[in-house]
Structures are given as structure tokens and as C-alpha cells.
CSV table of C-alpha atoms in Angstrom, one decimal:
chain,number,residue,atom,x,y,z
T,8,UNK,CA,2.2,-9.9,-3.1
T,9,UNK,CA,2.5,-8.3,0.3
T,10,UNK,CA,2.7,-10.4,3.4
T,11,UNK,CA,0.6,-7.9,5.3
T,12,UNK,CA,-1.9,-7.1,2.6
T,13,UNK,CA,-4.8,-9.3,1.6
T,14,UNK,CA,-6.0,-9.0,-2.0
T,15,UNK,CA,-9.5,-10.1,-2.8
T,16,UNK,CA,-10.7,-10.6,-6.3
T,17,UNK,CA,-14.4,-9.8,-6.9
T,18,UNK,CA,-15.5,-9.4,-10.5
T,19,UNK,CA,-12.0,-8.5,-11.7
T,20,UNK,CA,-11.6,-5.7,-9.1
T,21,UNK,CA,-8.8,-5.7,-6.6
T,22,UNK,CA,-9.6,-4.4,-3.2
T,23,UNK,CA,-7.1,-4.1,-0.3
T,24,UNK,CA,-8.5,-5.1,3.1
T,25,UNK,CA,-7.4,-3.2,6.2
T,26,UNK,CA,-4.6,-4.7,8.2
T,27,UNK,CA,-5.7,-6.9,11.1
T,28,UNK,CA,-2.2,-6.5,12.6
T,29,UNK,CA,1.0,-5.0,11.4
T,30,UNK,CA,4.5,-5.2,12.8
T,31,UNK,CA,7.5,-3.3,11.7
T,32,UNK,CA,8.8,-6.1,9.5
T,33,UNK,CA,5.5,-6.3,7.6
T,34,UNK,CA,5.5,-2.5,7.2
T,35,UNK,CA,9.1,-2.5,5.8
T,36,UNK,CA,8.5,-5.4,3.5
T,37,UNK,CA,5.3,-3.8,2.1
T,38,UNK,CA,7.0,-0.4,1.6
T,39,UNK,CA,9.9,-2.2,-0.2
T,40,UNK,CA,7.4,-3.9,-2.5
T,41,UNK,CA,5.6,-0.7,-3.2
T,42,UNK,CA,8.8,1.2,-3.9
T,43,UNK,CA,10.6,-1.4,-6.1
T,44,UNK,CA,7.8,-2.8,-8.3
T,45,UNK,CA,5.3,-1.5,-10.7
T,46,UNK,CA,1.9,-1.4,-9.1
T,47,UNK,CA,-1.5,0.0,-9.9
T,48,UNK,CA,-1.5,3.6,-8.4
T,49,UNK,CA,-4.9,2.8,-6.8
T,50,UNK,CA,-3.3,-0.2,-5.0
T,51,UNK,CA,-0.4,2.0,-3.9
T,52,UNK,CA,-2.7,4.6,-2.6
T,53,UNK,CA,-4.9,2.1,-0.7
T,54,UNK,CA,-1.8,0.4,0.8
T,55,UNK,CA,-0.4,3.8,2.0
T,56,UNK,CA,-3.8,4.7,3.4
T,57,UNK,CA,-3.8,1.5,5.5
T,58,UNK,CA,-0.3,2.1,6.7
T,59,UNK,CA,-1.1,5.6,7.8
T,60,UNK,CA,-3.9,4.3,10.1
T,61,UNK,CA,-1.7,1.5,11.5
T,62,UNK,CA,1.6,3.4,12.2
T,63,UNK,CA,0.5,4.5,15.7
T,64,UNK,CA,0.5,0.8,16.7
T,65,UNK,CA,4.2,0.3,15.6
T,66,UNK,CA,7.2,0.3,17.9
T,67,UNK,CA,9.3,3.2,16.6
T,68,UNK,CA,12.5,1.8,18.0
T,69,UNK,CA,12.1,-1.4,16.0
T,70,UNK,CA,11.8,0.4,12.7
T,71,UNK,CA,14.7,0.7,10.2
T,72,UNK,CA,14.0,4.3,9.5
T,73,UNK,CA,16.8,4.7,7.0
T,74,UNK,CA,15.3,2.1,4.7
T,75,UNK,CA,11.7,3.2,5.4
T,76,UNK,CA,12.7,6.8,4.4
T,77,UNK,CA,14.3,5.5,1.3
T,78,UNK,CA,11.2,3.6,0.3
T,79,UNK,CA,8.9,6.5,1.0
T,80,UNK,CA,11.1,8.8,-1.1
T,81,UNK,CA,10.9,6.4,-4.0
T,82,UNK,CA,7.1,6.1,-3.7
T,83,UNK,CA,6.8,9.9,-3.6
T,84,UNK,CA,8.4,10.1,-7.0
T,85,UNK,CA,5.3,8.3,-8.5
T,86,UNK,CA,3.6,11.0,-10.6
T,87,UNK,CA,0.3,11.0,-8.7
T,88,UNK,CA,-0.8,13.8,-6.4
T,89,UNK,CA,-2.9,11.4,-4.3
T,90,UNK,CA,0.1,9.1,-3.7
T,91,UNK,CA,2.3,12.1,-2.8
T,92,UNK,CA,-0.5,13.1,-0.4
T,93,UNK,CA,-0.5,9.7,1.3
T,94,UNK,CA,3.3,9.6,1.5
T,95,UNK,CA,3.3,12.9,3.3
T,96,UNK,CA,0.6,11.6,5.7
T,97,UNK,CA,2.7,8.5,6.4
T,98,UNK,CA,5.7,10.6,7.1
T,99,UNK,CA,3.6,12.8,9.4
T,100,UNK,CA,2.4,9.7,11.3
T,101,UNK,CA,6.0,8.5,11.7
T,102,UNK,CA,6.9,12.0,13.0
T,103,UNK,CA,4.2,11.6,15.6
T,104,UNK,CA,5.4,8.3,17.0
T,105,UNK,CA,9.1,9.3,16.9
T,106,UNK,CA,10.6,10.4,20.2
T,107,UNK,CA,12.2,13.4,18.5
T,108,UNK,CA,11.9,15.1,15.2
T,109,UNK,CA,12.8,13.1,12.1
T,110,UNK,CA,11.9,15.6,9.4
T,111,UNK,CA,15.4,16.7,8.6
T,112,UNK,CA,17.2,13.5,9.5
T,113,UNK,CA,15.3,11.5,6.9
T,114,UNK,CA,14.7,14.4,4.5
T,115,UNK,CA,11.0,14.4,4.9
T,116,UNK,CA,11.2,18.2,5.1
T,117,UNK,CA,12.1,18.2,1.4
T,118,UNK,CA,9.1,16.2,0.5
T,119,UNK,CA,6.9,18.6,2.5
T,120,UNK,CA,8.6,21.6,0.9
T,121,UNK,CA,8.1,20.2,-2.6
T,122,UNK,CA,4.4,19.6,-1.9
T,123,UNK,CA,4.0,23.1,-0.6
T,124,UNK,CA,5.6,24.6,-3.8
T,125,UNK,CA,3.9,22.2,-6.1
T,126,UNK,CA,1.5,23.7,-8.6
T,127,UNK,CA,-2.0,22.4,-8.2
T,128,UNK,CA,-3.0,19.5,-10.5
T,129,UNK,CA,-5.0,20.2,-13.6
T,130,UNK,CA,-7.9,20.6,-13.4
T,131,UNK,CA,-7.5,22.5,-10.2
T,132,UNK,CA,-9.4,20.8,-7.4
T,133,UNK,CA,-11.5,22.6,-4.9
T,134,UNK,CA,-9.2,21.4,-2.2
T,135,UNK,CA,-5.5,20.6,-2.9
T,136,UNK,CA,-5.1,17.5,-0.7
T,137,UNK,CA,-1.3,17.4,-1.3
T,138,UNK,CA,-0.9,20.9,0.2
T,139,UNK,CA,-3.3,20.1,3.0
T,140,UNK,CA,-1.2,17.1,4.1
T,141,UNK,CA,2.0,19.2,3.8
T,142,UNK,CA,0.3,21.9,6.0
T,143,UNK,CA,-0.7,19.2,8.5
T,144,UNK,CA,2.9,18.1,8.8
T,145,UNK,CA,4.0,21.8,9.3
T,146,UNK,CA,1.4,22.1,12.0
T,147,UNK,CA,2.6,18.9,13.7
T,148,UNK,CA,6.2,20.2,13.6
T,149,UNK,CA,5.1,23.6,15.1
T,150,UNK,CA,2.9,22.1,17.8
T,151,UNK,CA,4.9,19.1,19.0
T,152,UNK,CA,8.5,19.9,17.9
T,153,UNK,CA,8.4,23.7,18.1
T,154,UNK,CA,10.7,23.7,15.1
T,155,UNK,CA,10.5,24.1,11.3
T,156,UNK,CA,13.4,23.1,9.0
T,157,UNK,CA,14.8,25.8,6.8
T,158,UNK,CA,13.6,24.0,3.6
T,159,UNK,CA,10.0,24.2,4.8
T,160,UNK,CA,10.3,27.9,5.8
T,161,UNK,CA,11.7,28.7,2.4
T,162,UNK,CA,8.8,26.8,0.7
T,163,UNK,CA,6.3,28.7,2.9
T,164,UNK,CA,7.8,32.0,1.9
T,165,UNK,CA,7.9,31.0,-1.7
T,166,UNK,CA,4.2,30.1,-1.6
T,167,UNK,CA,3.3,33.3,0.3
T,168,UNK,CA,5.0,35.4,-2.4
T,169,UNK,CA,3.2,33.6,-5.2
T,170,UNK,CA,0.6,35.9,-6.8
T,171,UNK,CA,-3.1,35.1,-6.3
T,172,UNK,CA,-2.6,32.2,-3.9
T,173,UNK,CA,-5.4,31.2,-1.6
T,174,UNK,CA,-3.1,30.4,1.3
T,175,UNK,CA,-1.9,33.9,2.4
T,176,UNK,CA,-4.1,34.0,5.5
T,177,UNK,CA,-3.0,30.5,6.6
T,178,UNK,CA,0.6,31.3,5.9
T,179,UNK,CA,0.4,34.5,7.8
T,180,UNK,CA,-0.9,32.6,10.8
T,181,UNK,CA,2.3,30.5,10.9
């Protein structure tokens, strides 16, 4: 299915092995496949998890970021909090290898803002991983870029003004 993913069947269970090596073309093809085809959400999650750990080994200049951003936006629309979490983590990893901020250029700031404003899934988990990944991206932007896009600032203000939220102390520290 993916050039860069190895599927192993063991007793009717599909498992995705970690990448041995990944180049920018493999990354783009795999994202294209994930964004344009119906896949089991667990497989999508595992693939994104593998991508996140391998992104630091990619050459940013060889990436077609316009297409990658489009694929990531499509994948983010899958109705799964864990997949949205992984998309934000992949975006954050791309931000870290980029020579300058890419949040606004590729509209990753809107994904982060949406995750910040998102109501927690039902039943409410002890830790909202989607918000945690969004806050990690915010921290990366503040620490390394010394900049926050307006959309993220508005989302943080919206969350701060939400009654009975558990993030007031964290938000006040920003």
C-alpha cells in the first residue's frame, strides 16, 4: 500500500513496522495515500506516529510543503481525536526542521487553533492529548520563533474565557 510502510499480517492483525529509512518522496507518497484513501484509523494513527519520529531526518528543502500541508489538512478532517493529535505533532515536527516559521504559510495555525478550541471527547479523558499537542506547538512557536499567529492567540483567549476550564494557569503563563 505504501512504498515506505511494511505491513505484516499476524493472525489477521495488521501492524505497521517503523521506517528503516524515509526520504521526502516516500513521506509525500505515504501522506498522499493516507489523505486520499479510506484506511483503518489505527493504521493512519500508526503511520503518522512513524512519520513524526522520522521527520527530523528529512531534508526540509526537498519537501513539497504545499502538497504536504494539503495532505495533512485532509487527514486532520478524519473524525478522530488521536489522528488530529498526531497531525498536530507532525506539523510541529515540520516546524522544527523548517528554517523559518511555517505555521501561517501552510495554515497549520488554524489546525492548532481548532484543537485548542475543540471540546474534549466524550467520555472526557484524564489528559486531552489533542490539546497537549496543540500546546506543544504553541510552546515551540514561542520558544523558537518568538511569534504566535493571531488565530492561535484568539483560540487561547477563547479557551481562557471558557468557564471551568483546567488550563487557566497554563494559559496565564503564556
